[in-house]
Amino acid sequence: IYKLVRLKTKVQEAKDKLENAKERITAIKIKEEYIGKPPTDFFEVAERYLLGLENEGTRKGRKSIIGKFKEFAARDKLFFSEIDVRFLRDFDKYLSSKRLNKPNTIHTAFKVLRTIYKYAKAEDLVGDSPNPFEKAMPKTVPTHIEFLTEEELKKLIALKIDEGLMRFHHRNIFVFAAYTGGIRVSDLLNLRWKNFDGKHIKWQVKKTKESQTVKVPVIALKILDYYKGKNGNDPENYIFPLMKEDKSNDPNIQRKHLEAAEASYNNDLKILAKEAEISKNLSSHVARHTWATLALSKRIDIALVSKILGHKSIKQTMVYTHIMNPDMDKAMDKFND
């Protein structure tokens, strides 16, 4: 009887504590208050977090980061209580010395892990302990952004390429992106004629799932005119003939087709750079950087540049102001007067 009375007293104390904290009282919460919460496994929560991501590419990249974290921890279970500032700083050193990751790659990994930690906190799985990532976040370093000048872009346009070669289409796609808002290659390859109304390209951005509309400039319209004569009769046809049509609508098959097309595109861009005598490392993203820098050099308002690029904030776009600023050039030219 004494044991039962003591148990009842402790349960009532747990209930009173929850009431004083103005928390919703449930049998589970009383049990947790009485015997304590079971430790939560970080990797188990990370799996649930990954399942909630819609974009396959994002999920794949973040799964790789979680894999690195598990490899460092050297165990299948890692409780949140074990993740402290010292543990994270050791992980930072591991990524740098063992994995040979660059500072910005390490910073990205920490951002993903911090997001999972916040996700767990929102689910009330961590408790009130401070987020150790806030004190252990590694710093970023300025990155070199590759872009083409207008003169280099004209050299690429002027290249004589056999229309039967895939490089001909890859050159056209790069030029189209460099003049049409820096559309990402994953979106370009999926464009169909139904996305073009004669003046604008309208599509859903693969990365953000947001709708975007960009007016097509004259030089890019000429590229569309060429393809319109080849395959523009059916609105369901791809504008650029690089993607294999998949009638099954299987997302995994479509993703493989896209990855193969992107790889071929990026390989050919290296060859095109040599042929055009451009001593820069061309990739699909360089077209996006090229449009942004050209837009700012033409004095297009940075807010509009940011909106056309689909950035969430102008802060993302500000990086381009540091690599091409006509006002700074004019200021330095004063020394030549």
Coordinates of C-alpha atoms in Angstrom, one line a residue:
I1 CA 0.0 0.0 0.0
Y2 CA 2.8 2.4 0.9
K3 CA 4.4 1.9 -2.6
L4 CA 1.1 2.6 -4.3
V5 CA 0.6 5.8 -2.3
R6 CA 4.1 6.9 -3.1
L7 CA 3.5 6.2 -6.8
K8 CA 0.2 8.1 -6.8
T9 CA 2.0 11.0 -5.1
K10 CA 4.8 11.1 -7.7
V11 CA 2.2 10.9 -10.6
Q12 CA 0.3 13.8 -9.0
E13 CA 3.5 15.8 -8.7
A14 CA 4.2 15.2 -12.4
K15 CA 0.7 16.3 -13.2
D16 CA 1.0 19.4 -11.0
K17 CA 4.3 20.3 -12.7
L18 CA 2.7 20.2 -16.1
E19 CA -0.2 22.3 -15.0
N20 CA 2.1 24.9 -13.5
A21 CA 3.9 25.0 -16.8
K22 CA 0.6 25.4 -18.6
E23 CA 1.2 22.4 -20.8
R24 CA -1.5 20.2 -22.3
I25 CA -1.8 17.2 -20.0
T26 CA -1.8 13.7 -21.5
A27 CA -1.0 10.3 -20.1
I28 CA 2.2 10.2 -22.2
K29 CA 3.4 13.6 -20.9
I30 CA 2.8 12.5 -17.3
K31 CA 4.7 9.3 -18.0
E32 CA 7.6 11.3 -19.6
E33 CA 7.7 13.7 -16.6
Y34 CA 7.7 10.8 -14.2
I35 CA 10.3 8.5 -15.8
G36 CA 11.9 10.9 -18.2
K37 CA 11.8 11.0 -22.0
P38 CA 13.6 8.2 -23.9
P39 CA 16.6 9.5 -25.9
T40 CA 15.9 10.4 -29.5
D41 CA 18.0 9.1 -32.3
F42 CA 19.2 11.8 -34.7
F43 CA 19.4 9.4 -37.7
E44 CA 15.9 8.2 -37.2
V45 CA 14.6 11.8 -37.2
A46 CA 16.8 12.5 -40.3
E47 CA 15.1 9.7 -42.2
R48 CA 11.7 11.1 -41.4
Y49 CA 12.9 14.6 -42.5
L50 CA 14.2 13.2 -45.8
L51 CA 10.8 11.5 -46.6
G52 CA 9.2 14.9 -46.3
L53 CA 11.3 16.4 -49.1
E54 CA 9.6 16.6 -52.5
N55 CA 12.6 17.4 -54.7
E56 CA 14.5 14.2 -55.5
G57 CA 17.8 16.0 -56.2
T58 CA 17.6 17.8 -52.8
R59 CA 16.8 14.6 -51.0
K60 CA 19.8 12.8 -52.7
G61 CA 22.2 15.6 -51.7
R62 CA 21.0 15.8 -48.1
K63 CA 21.1 12.0 -47.7
S64 CA 24.7 12.1 -48.7
I65 CA 25.5 14.7 -46.0
I66 CA 23.6 12.6 -43.4
G67 CA 25.7 9.6 -44.6
K68 CA 28.9 11.6 -43.9
F69 CA 27.6 12.4 -40.4
K70 CA 26.9 8.7 -39.7
E71 CA 30.3 7.7 -41.0
F72 CA 31.9 10.2 -38.6
A73 CA 29.8 9.1 -35.7
A74 CA 30.8 5.4 -36.5
R75 CA 27.5 4.0 -35.2
D76 CA 23.9 3.5 -36.3
K77 CA 22.3 5.4 -33.5
L78 CA 23.3 8.9 -32.4
F79 CA 21.2 10.5 -29.7
F80 CA 20.6 14.2 -29.7
S81 CA 22.1 14.5 -26.2
E82 CA 25.4 13.3 -27.6
I83 CA 25.6 16.1 -30.2
D84 CA 27.4 19.0 -28.5
V85 CA 29.7 21.8 -29.7
R86 CA 32.8 19.7 -29.3
F87 CA 31.3 16.8 -31.2
L88 CA 30.4 19.2 -34.1
R89 CA 33.9 20.8 -34.2
D90 CA 35.4 17.4 -34.4
F91 CA 33.1 16.6 -37.3
D92 CA 34.2 19.9 -38.9
K93 CA 37.9 18.7 -38.7
Y94 CA 36.9 15.3 -40.1
L95 CA 35.3 16.8 -43.2
S96 CA 38.3 19.0 -43.7
S97 CA 41.1 16.5 -43.1
K98 CA 39.6 13.1 -44.0
R99 CA 37.0 14.1 -46.6
L100 CA 39.1 17.0 -48.0
N101 CA 35.9 19.1 -48.2
K102 CA 36.2 22.8 -48.9
P103 CA 35.0 25.4 -46.3
N104 CA 31.8 26.2 -48.2
T105 CA 31.0 22.5 -48.7
I106 CA 31.4 22.0 -44.9
H107 CA 29.2 25.0 -44.2
T108 CA 26.5 23.5 -46.4
A109 CA 26.7 20.2 -44.6
F110 CA 26.3 21.9 -41.2
K111 CA 23.3 23.9 -42.5
V112 CA 21.5 20.7 -43.5
L113 CA 22.2 19.1 -40.1
R114 CA 21.2 22.2 -38.3
T115 CA 17.9 22.2 -40.2
I116 CA 17.3 18.6 -39.1
Y117 CA 18.0 19.6 -35.5
K118 CA 15.5 22.5 -35.8
Y119 CA 13.0 20.0 -37.3
A120 CA 13.4 17.8 -34.3
K121 CA 13.0 20.7 -31.9
A122 CA 9.8 21.7 -33.6
E123 CA 8.5 18.1 -33.1
D124 CA 9.4 18.4 -29.4
L125 CA 12.0 15.7 -29.6
V126 CA 15.0 17.5 -28.3
G127 CA 13.9 19.4 -25.2
D128 CA 15.0 22.8 -24.1
S129 CA 18.7 22.3 -24.5
P130 CA 20.4 25.0 -26.7
N131 CA 21.1 24.2 -30.3
P132 CA 24.8 23.4 -30.5
F133 CA 24.9 24.2 -34.2
E134 CA 24.5 27.9 -33.4
K135 CA 28.0 27.9 -31.7
A136 CA 29.7 25.4 -34.0
M137 CA 28.7 26.7 -37.5
P138 CA 31.8 26.9 -39.7
K139 CA 32.5 30.1 -41.7
T140 CA 32.1 30.4 -45.5
V141 CA 34.7 31.9 -47.8
P142 CA 34.0 34.0 -50.9
T143 CA 33.6 31.8 -54.0
H144 CA 34.8 32.5 -57.5
I145 CA 31.8 32.9 -59.8
E146 CA 32.5 32.1 -63.5
F147 CA 30.7 34.0 -66.1
L148 CA 31.1 35.1 -69.7
T149 CA 31.5 38.7 -70.9
E150 CA 29.3 39.8 -73.8
E151 CA 32.3 39.5 -76.1
E152 CA 32.9 35.9 -75.1
L153 CA 29.3 35.1 -75.5
K154 CA 29.4 36.5 -79.0
K155 CA 32.4 34.3 -79.8
L156 CA 30.3 31.3 -78.7
I157 CA 27.4 32.4 -80.9
A158 CA 29.7 32.9 -83.9
L159 CA 31.0 29.3 -83.7
K160 CA 30.3 27.3 -86.9
I161 CA 29.0 23.9 -85.7
D162 CA 27.5 21.1 -87.8
E163 CA 23.8 20.9 -87.1
G164 CA 24.0 17.2 -86.8
L165 CA 26.2 17.4 -83.7
M166 CA 24.7 17.5 -80.3
R167 CA 27.1 20.3 -79.5
F168 CA 25.1 22.5 -81.9
H169 CA 22.1 22.1 -79.6
H170 CA 24.1 22.5 -76.4
R171 CA 25.6 25.8 -77.7
N172 CA 22.0 27.0 -78.5
I173 CA 20.7 26.1 -75.1
F174 CA 23.6 27.8 -73.3
V175 CA 23.1 31.0 -75.3
F176 CA 19.3 30.9 -74.8
A177 CA 19.8 30.6 -71.0
A178 CA 22.4 33.4 -71.0
Y179 CA 20.0 35.8 -72.6
T180 CA 16.7 34.5 -71.1
G181 CA 16.9 35.1 -67.4
G182 CA 19.5 32.4 -66.6
I183 CA 17.0 29.6 -66.7
R184 CA 18.4 26.5 -65.0
V185 CA 19.3 23.6 -67.3
S186 CA 16.9 21.3 -65.4
D187 CA 14.0 23.6 -66.4
L188 CA 15.3 24.3 -69.9
L189 CA 15.5 20.6 -70.8
N190 CA 11.9 20.1 -69.7
L191 CA 10.4 23.1 -71.6
R192 CA 7.7 22.2 -74.0
W193 CA 6.1 24.3 -76.7
K194 CA 3.0 24.8 -74.5
N195 CA 5.3 26.8 -72.2
F196 CA 5.9 29.4 -74.9
D197 CA 3.1 31.9 -75.8
G198 CA 5.0 33.6 -78.6
K199 CA 6.6 36.2 -76.3
H200 CA 7.1 34.6 -72.9
I201 CA 8.4 31.4 -71.5
K202 CA 6.1 30.3 -68.6
W203 CA 7.1 27.3 -66.4
Q204 CA 7.2 25.8 -62.9
V205 CA 10.7 26.0 -61.5
K206 CA 11.8 22.5 -60.7
K207 CA 13.9 23.6 -57.7
T208 CA 11.4 25.8 -55.9
K209 CA 8.1 24.6 -57.4
E210 CA 7.2 28.2 -58.0
S211 CA 5.7 29.6 -61.3
Q212 CA 8.0 31.8 -63.3
T213 CA 7.5 33.9 -66.5
V214 CA 10.3 35.5 -68.5
K215 CA 10.0 37.6 -71.7
V216 CA 12.2 36.1 -74.4
P217 CA 14.6 38.7 -76.0
V218 CA 15.2 38.9 -79.7
I219 CA 18.4 36.8 -79.9
A220 CA 16.7 34.0 -78.0
L221 CA 13.6 34.2 -80.1
K222 CA 15.7 33.4 -83.2
I223 CA 16.8 30.2 -81.5
L224 CA 13.2 29.3 -80.8
D225 CA 12.3 30.1 -84.4
Y226 CA 14.8 27.5 -85.5
Y227 CA 13.4 24.8 -83.3
K228 CA 9.8 25.8 -84.0
G229 CA 10.4 24.8 -87.7
K230 CA 11.8 21.4 -86.5
N231 CA 9.3 20.2 -83.8
G232 CA 6.9 23.0 -83.0
N233 CA 3.7 21.5 -84.3
D234 CA 2.8 19.7 -81.1
P235 CA 2.5 21.7 -77.9
E236 CA 3.6 18.6 -75.9
N237 CA 6.9 18.4 -77.8
Y238 CA 10.1 19.4 -76.0
I239 CA 11.4 22.7 -77.3
F240 CA 15.0 21.5 -77.2
P241 CA 15.5 17.9 -78.6
L242 CA 17.7 16.6 -75.8
M243 CA 15.3 14.8 -73.5
K244 CA 13.9 11.3 -74.2
E245 CA 10.2 11.1 -74.1
D246 CA 8.9 8.9 -71.3
K247 CA 5.3 7.7 -71.8
S248 CA 5.2 5.9 -68.5
N249 CA 5.5 9.1 -66.5
D250 CA 7.7 7.3 -64.0
P251 CA 9.6 10.0 -62.0
N252 CA 12.6 7.8 -61.5
I253 CA 13.0 7.2 -65.3
Q254 CA 12.4 10.9 -66.0
R255 CA 15.1 11.8 -63.5
K256 CA 17.6 9.4 -65.1
H257 CA 16.8 10.9 -68.5
L258 CA 17.4 14.4 -67.1
E259 CA 20.7 13.5 -65.4
A260 CA 22.0 11.9 -68.6
A261 CA 21.0 14.9 -70.7
E262 CA 22.6 17.3 -68.1
A263 CA 25.9 15.3 -68.1
S264 CA 26.1 15.3 -71.9
Y265 CA 25.4 19.1 -71.9
N266 CA 28.1 19.9 -69.4
N267 CA 30.7 17.7 -71.1
D268 CA 30.1 19.4 -74.5
L269 CA 30.4 22.9 -72.9
K270 CA 34.0 22.1 -72.1
I271 CA 34.6 21.3 -75.7
L272 CA 32.7 24.4 -76.9
A273 CA 34.9 26.7 -74.6
K274 CA 38.0 25.3 -76.3
E275 CA 36.6 25.7 -79.8
A276 CA 35.6 29.3 -79.1
E277 CA 39.0 30.0 -77.4
I278 CA 37.4 30.9 -74.1
S279 CA 39.7 30.1 -71.3
K280 CA 37.0 29.6 -68.7
N281 CA 35.5 26.5 -67.2
L282 CA 32.1 26.4 -68.8
S283 CA 29.2 24.6 -67.1
S284 CA 25.4 24.9 -67.2
H285 CA 25.4 27.3 -64.3
V286 CA 27.8 29.7 -66.0
A287 CA 24.9 30.7 -68.3
R288 CA 22.9 31.7 -65.2
H289 CA 25.8 33.7 -63.9
T290 CA 26.4 35.3 -67.3
W291 CA 22.8 36.5 -67.5
A292 CA 23.0 38.0 -64.0
T293 CA 26.2 39.9 -64.5
L294 CA 25.1 41.1 -67.9
A295 CA 21.8 42.3 -66.5
L296 CA 23.5 44.3 -63.7
S297 CA 26.0 45.7 -66.2
K298 CA 23.1 47.0 -68.2
R299 CA 21.8 48.7 -65.1
I300 CA 18.7 46.5 -64.6
D301 CA 17.5 47.0 -61.1
I302 CA 18.8 44.4 -58.7
A303 CA 15.3 43.7 -57.3
L304 CA 14.2 42.7 -60.8
V305 CA 17.3 40.7 -61.4
S306 CA 16.6 38.8 -58.2
K307 CA 13.0 38.2 -59.1
I308 CA 13.9 36.9 -62.6
L309 CA 16.5 34.6 -61.2
G310 CA 13.9 33.3 -58.7
H311 CA 16.0 34.2 -55.6
K312 CA 14.2 34.2 -52.3
S313 CA 15.9 37.4 -51.3
I314 CA 18.1 40.2 -52.8
K315 CA 20.9 39.1 -50.5
Q316 CA 21.4 36.0 -52.8
T317 CA 21.7 38.3 -55.8
M318 CA 24.1 40.7 -54.1
V319 CA 27.1 38.4 -54.8
Y320 CA 26.9 39.5 -58.5
T321 CA 27.4 43.1 -57.6
H322 CA 30.8 42.3 -56.2
I323 CA 32.1 40.7 -59.5
M324 CA 30.8 43.3 -62.0
N325 CA 30.2 46.8 -60.9
P326 CA 30.4 49.5 -63.7
D327 CA 30.3 52.3 -61.1
M328 CA 33.4 51.0 -59.4
D329 CA 35.2 50.7 -62.8
K330 CA 34.2 54.3 -63.6
A331 CA 35.5 55.4 -60.2
M332 CA 38.9 53.9 -60.8
D333 CA 39.0 55.4 -64.3
K334 CA 39.1 58.8 -62.6
F335 CA 42.8 58.1 -61.9
N336 CA 43.4 58.1 -65.7
D337 CA 42.1 61.7 -66.1

